[in-house]
CSV table of C-alpha atoms in Angstrom, one decimal:
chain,number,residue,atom,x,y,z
M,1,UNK,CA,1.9,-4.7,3.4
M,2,UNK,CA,5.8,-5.1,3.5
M,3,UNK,CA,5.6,-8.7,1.7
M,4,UNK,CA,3.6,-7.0,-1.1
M,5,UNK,CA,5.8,-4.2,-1.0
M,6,UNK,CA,9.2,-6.9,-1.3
M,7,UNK,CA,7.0,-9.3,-3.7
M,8,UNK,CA,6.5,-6.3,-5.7
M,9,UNK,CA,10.2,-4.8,-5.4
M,10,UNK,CA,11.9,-8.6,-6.2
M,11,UNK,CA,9.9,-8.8,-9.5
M,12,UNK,CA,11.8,-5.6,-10.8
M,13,UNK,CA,15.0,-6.7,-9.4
M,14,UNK,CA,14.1,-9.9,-11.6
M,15,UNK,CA,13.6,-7.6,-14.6
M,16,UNK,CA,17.0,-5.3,-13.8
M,17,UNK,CA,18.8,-8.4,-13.7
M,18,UNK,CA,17.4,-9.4,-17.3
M,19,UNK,CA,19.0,-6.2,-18.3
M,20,UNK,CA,15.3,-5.0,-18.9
M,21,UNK,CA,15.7,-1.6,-17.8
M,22,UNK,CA,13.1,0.4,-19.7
M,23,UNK,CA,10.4,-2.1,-18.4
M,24,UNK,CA,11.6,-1.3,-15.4
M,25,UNK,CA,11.5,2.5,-15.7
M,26,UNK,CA,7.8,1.8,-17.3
M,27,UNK,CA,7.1,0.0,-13.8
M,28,UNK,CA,8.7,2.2,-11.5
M,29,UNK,CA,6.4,5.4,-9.6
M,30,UNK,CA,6.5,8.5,-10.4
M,31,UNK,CA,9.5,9.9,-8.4
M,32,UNK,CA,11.8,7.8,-10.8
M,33,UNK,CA,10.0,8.9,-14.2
M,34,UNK,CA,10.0,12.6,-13.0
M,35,UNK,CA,14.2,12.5,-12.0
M,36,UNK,CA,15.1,10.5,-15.3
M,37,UNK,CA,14.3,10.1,-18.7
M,38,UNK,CA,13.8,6.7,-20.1
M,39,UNK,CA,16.8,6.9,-21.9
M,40,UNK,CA,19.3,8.4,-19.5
M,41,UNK,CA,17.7,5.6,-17.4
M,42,UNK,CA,18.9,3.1,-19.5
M,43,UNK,CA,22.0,4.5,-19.9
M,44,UNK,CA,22.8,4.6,-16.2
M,45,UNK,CA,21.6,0.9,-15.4
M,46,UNK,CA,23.5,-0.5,-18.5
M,47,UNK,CA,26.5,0.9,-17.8
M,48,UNK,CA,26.2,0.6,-14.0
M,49,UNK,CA,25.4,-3.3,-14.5
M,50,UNK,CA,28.7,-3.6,-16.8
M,51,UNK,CA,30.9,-2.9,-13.9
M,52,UNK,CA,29.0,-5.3,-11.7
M,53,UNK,CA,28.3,-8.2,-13.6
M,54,UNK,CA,26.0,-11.0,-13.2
M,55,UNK,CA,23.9,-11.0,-10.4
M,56,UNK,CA,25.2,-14.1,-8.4
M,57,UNK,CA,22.9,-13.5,-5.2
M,58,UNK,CA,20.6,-11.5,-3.1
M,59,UNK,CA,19.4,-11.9,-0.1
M,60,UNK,CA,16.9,-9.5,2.0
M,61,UNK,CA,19.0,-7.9,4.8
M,62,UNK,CA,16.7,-5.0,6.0
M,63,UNK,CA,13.2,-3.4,6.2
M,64,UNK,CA,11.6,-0.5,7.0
M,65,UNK,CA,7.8,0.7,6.7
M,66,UNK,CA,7.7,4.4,7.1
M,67,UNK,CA,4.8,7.2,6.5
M,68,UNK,CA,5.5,10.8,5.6
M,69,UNK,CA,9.8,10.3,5.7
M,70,UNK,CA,11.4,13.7,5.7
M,71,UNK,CA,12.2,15.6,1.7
M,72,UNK,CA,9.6,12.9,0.3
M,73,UNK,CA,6.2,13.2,-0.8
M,74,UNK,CA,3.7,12.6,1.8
M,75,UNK,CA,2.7,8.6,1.5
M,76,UNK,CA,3.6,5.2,2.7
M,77,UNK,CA,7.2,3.5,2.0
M,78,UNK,CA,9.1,0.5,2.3
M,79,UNK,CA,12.7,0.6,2.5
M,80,UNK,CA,14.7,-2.6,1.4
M,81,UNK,CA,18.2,-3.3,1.5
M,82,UNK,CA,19.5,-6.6,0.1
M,83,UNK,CA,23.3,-8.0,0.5
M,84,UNK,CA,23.9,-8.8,-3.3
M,85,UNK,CA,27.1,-10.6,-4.6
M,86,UNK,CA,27.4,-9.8,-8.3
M,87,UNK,CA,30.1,-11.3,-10.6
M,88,UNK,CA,32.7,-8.9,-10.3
M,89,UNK,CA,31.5,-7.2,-6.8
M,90,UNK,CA,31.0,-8.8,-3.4
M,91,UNK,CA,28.7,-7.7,-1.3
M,92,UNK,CA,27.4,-4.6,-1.6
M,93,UNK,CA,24.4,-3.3,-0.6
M,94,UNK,CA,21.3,-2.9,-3.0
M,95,UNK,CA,18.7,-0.2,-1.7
M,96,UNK,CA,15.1,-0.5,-3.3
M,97,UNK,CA,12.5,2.4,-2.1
M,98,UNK,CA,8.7,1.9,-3.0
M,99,UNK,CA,5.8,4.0,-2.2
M,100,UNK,CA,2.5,2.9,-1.5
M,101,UNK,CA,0.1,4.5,-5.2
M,102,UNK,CA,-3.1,4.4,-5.8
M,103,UNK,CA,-2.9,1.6,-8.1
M,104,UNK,CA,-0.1,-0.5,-6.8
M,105,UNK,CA,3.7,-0.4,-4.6
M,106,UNK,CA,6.0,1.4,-6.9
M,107,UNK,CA,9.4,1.1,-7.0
M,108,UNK,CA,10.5,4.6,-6.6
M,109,UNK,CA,14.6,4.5,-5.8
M,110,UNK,CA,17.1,2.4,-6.6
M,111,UNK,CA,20.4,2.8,-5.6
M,112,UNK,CA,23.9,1.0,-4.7
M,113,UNK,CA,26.2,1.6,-1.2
């Protein structure tokens, strides 16, 4: 379950690092599509990535398979934290939550610390 969930979450890491961000709003659950438009999606990655740079690299540092966490929607999740080096950042911390839907893991936060 966890490597599906990873496999899953580094294929739209893949995609944010193209700079593909609608596809990866398209991809991402529910949670994501309800907090965000499309555009204002877009708008956030694009300019987020701009400060950052290229992704250099990204390596897996943490996991976590939780059911039910607290101020979510009841389900299954998988918590990921990578150690990323960008261009003009080192080292920060790249957060991907997915939740277990009926059709697939979906990506359903993304967020920097």
């Amino acid at each position: 379950m966890e490597l599906e969930a990873q496999s899953v979450a580094e294929a739209w890491l893949t995609e944010i690092d193209a700079g593909r961000f609608g596809a990866c709003w398209d991809q991402a659950g529910g949670m994501i599509q309800e907090a965000m438009s499309r555009e204002d999606w877009e708008s956030v990655l694009n300019e987020g990535r701009e400060q950052l740079g290229a992704m250099e690299i990204r390596s897996l540092n943490r996991s976590k398979v939780q059911r039910d966490p607290n101020g979510a929607p009841a389900g299954t999740y998988v918590f990921l934290e990578y150690e990323s080096t960008f261009e003009r950042i080192d080292k920060i911390k790249e957060c991907v939550v997915l939740r277990q839907e009926p059709e697939s893991w979906r990506v359903v936060a993304y967020f920097l610390k």
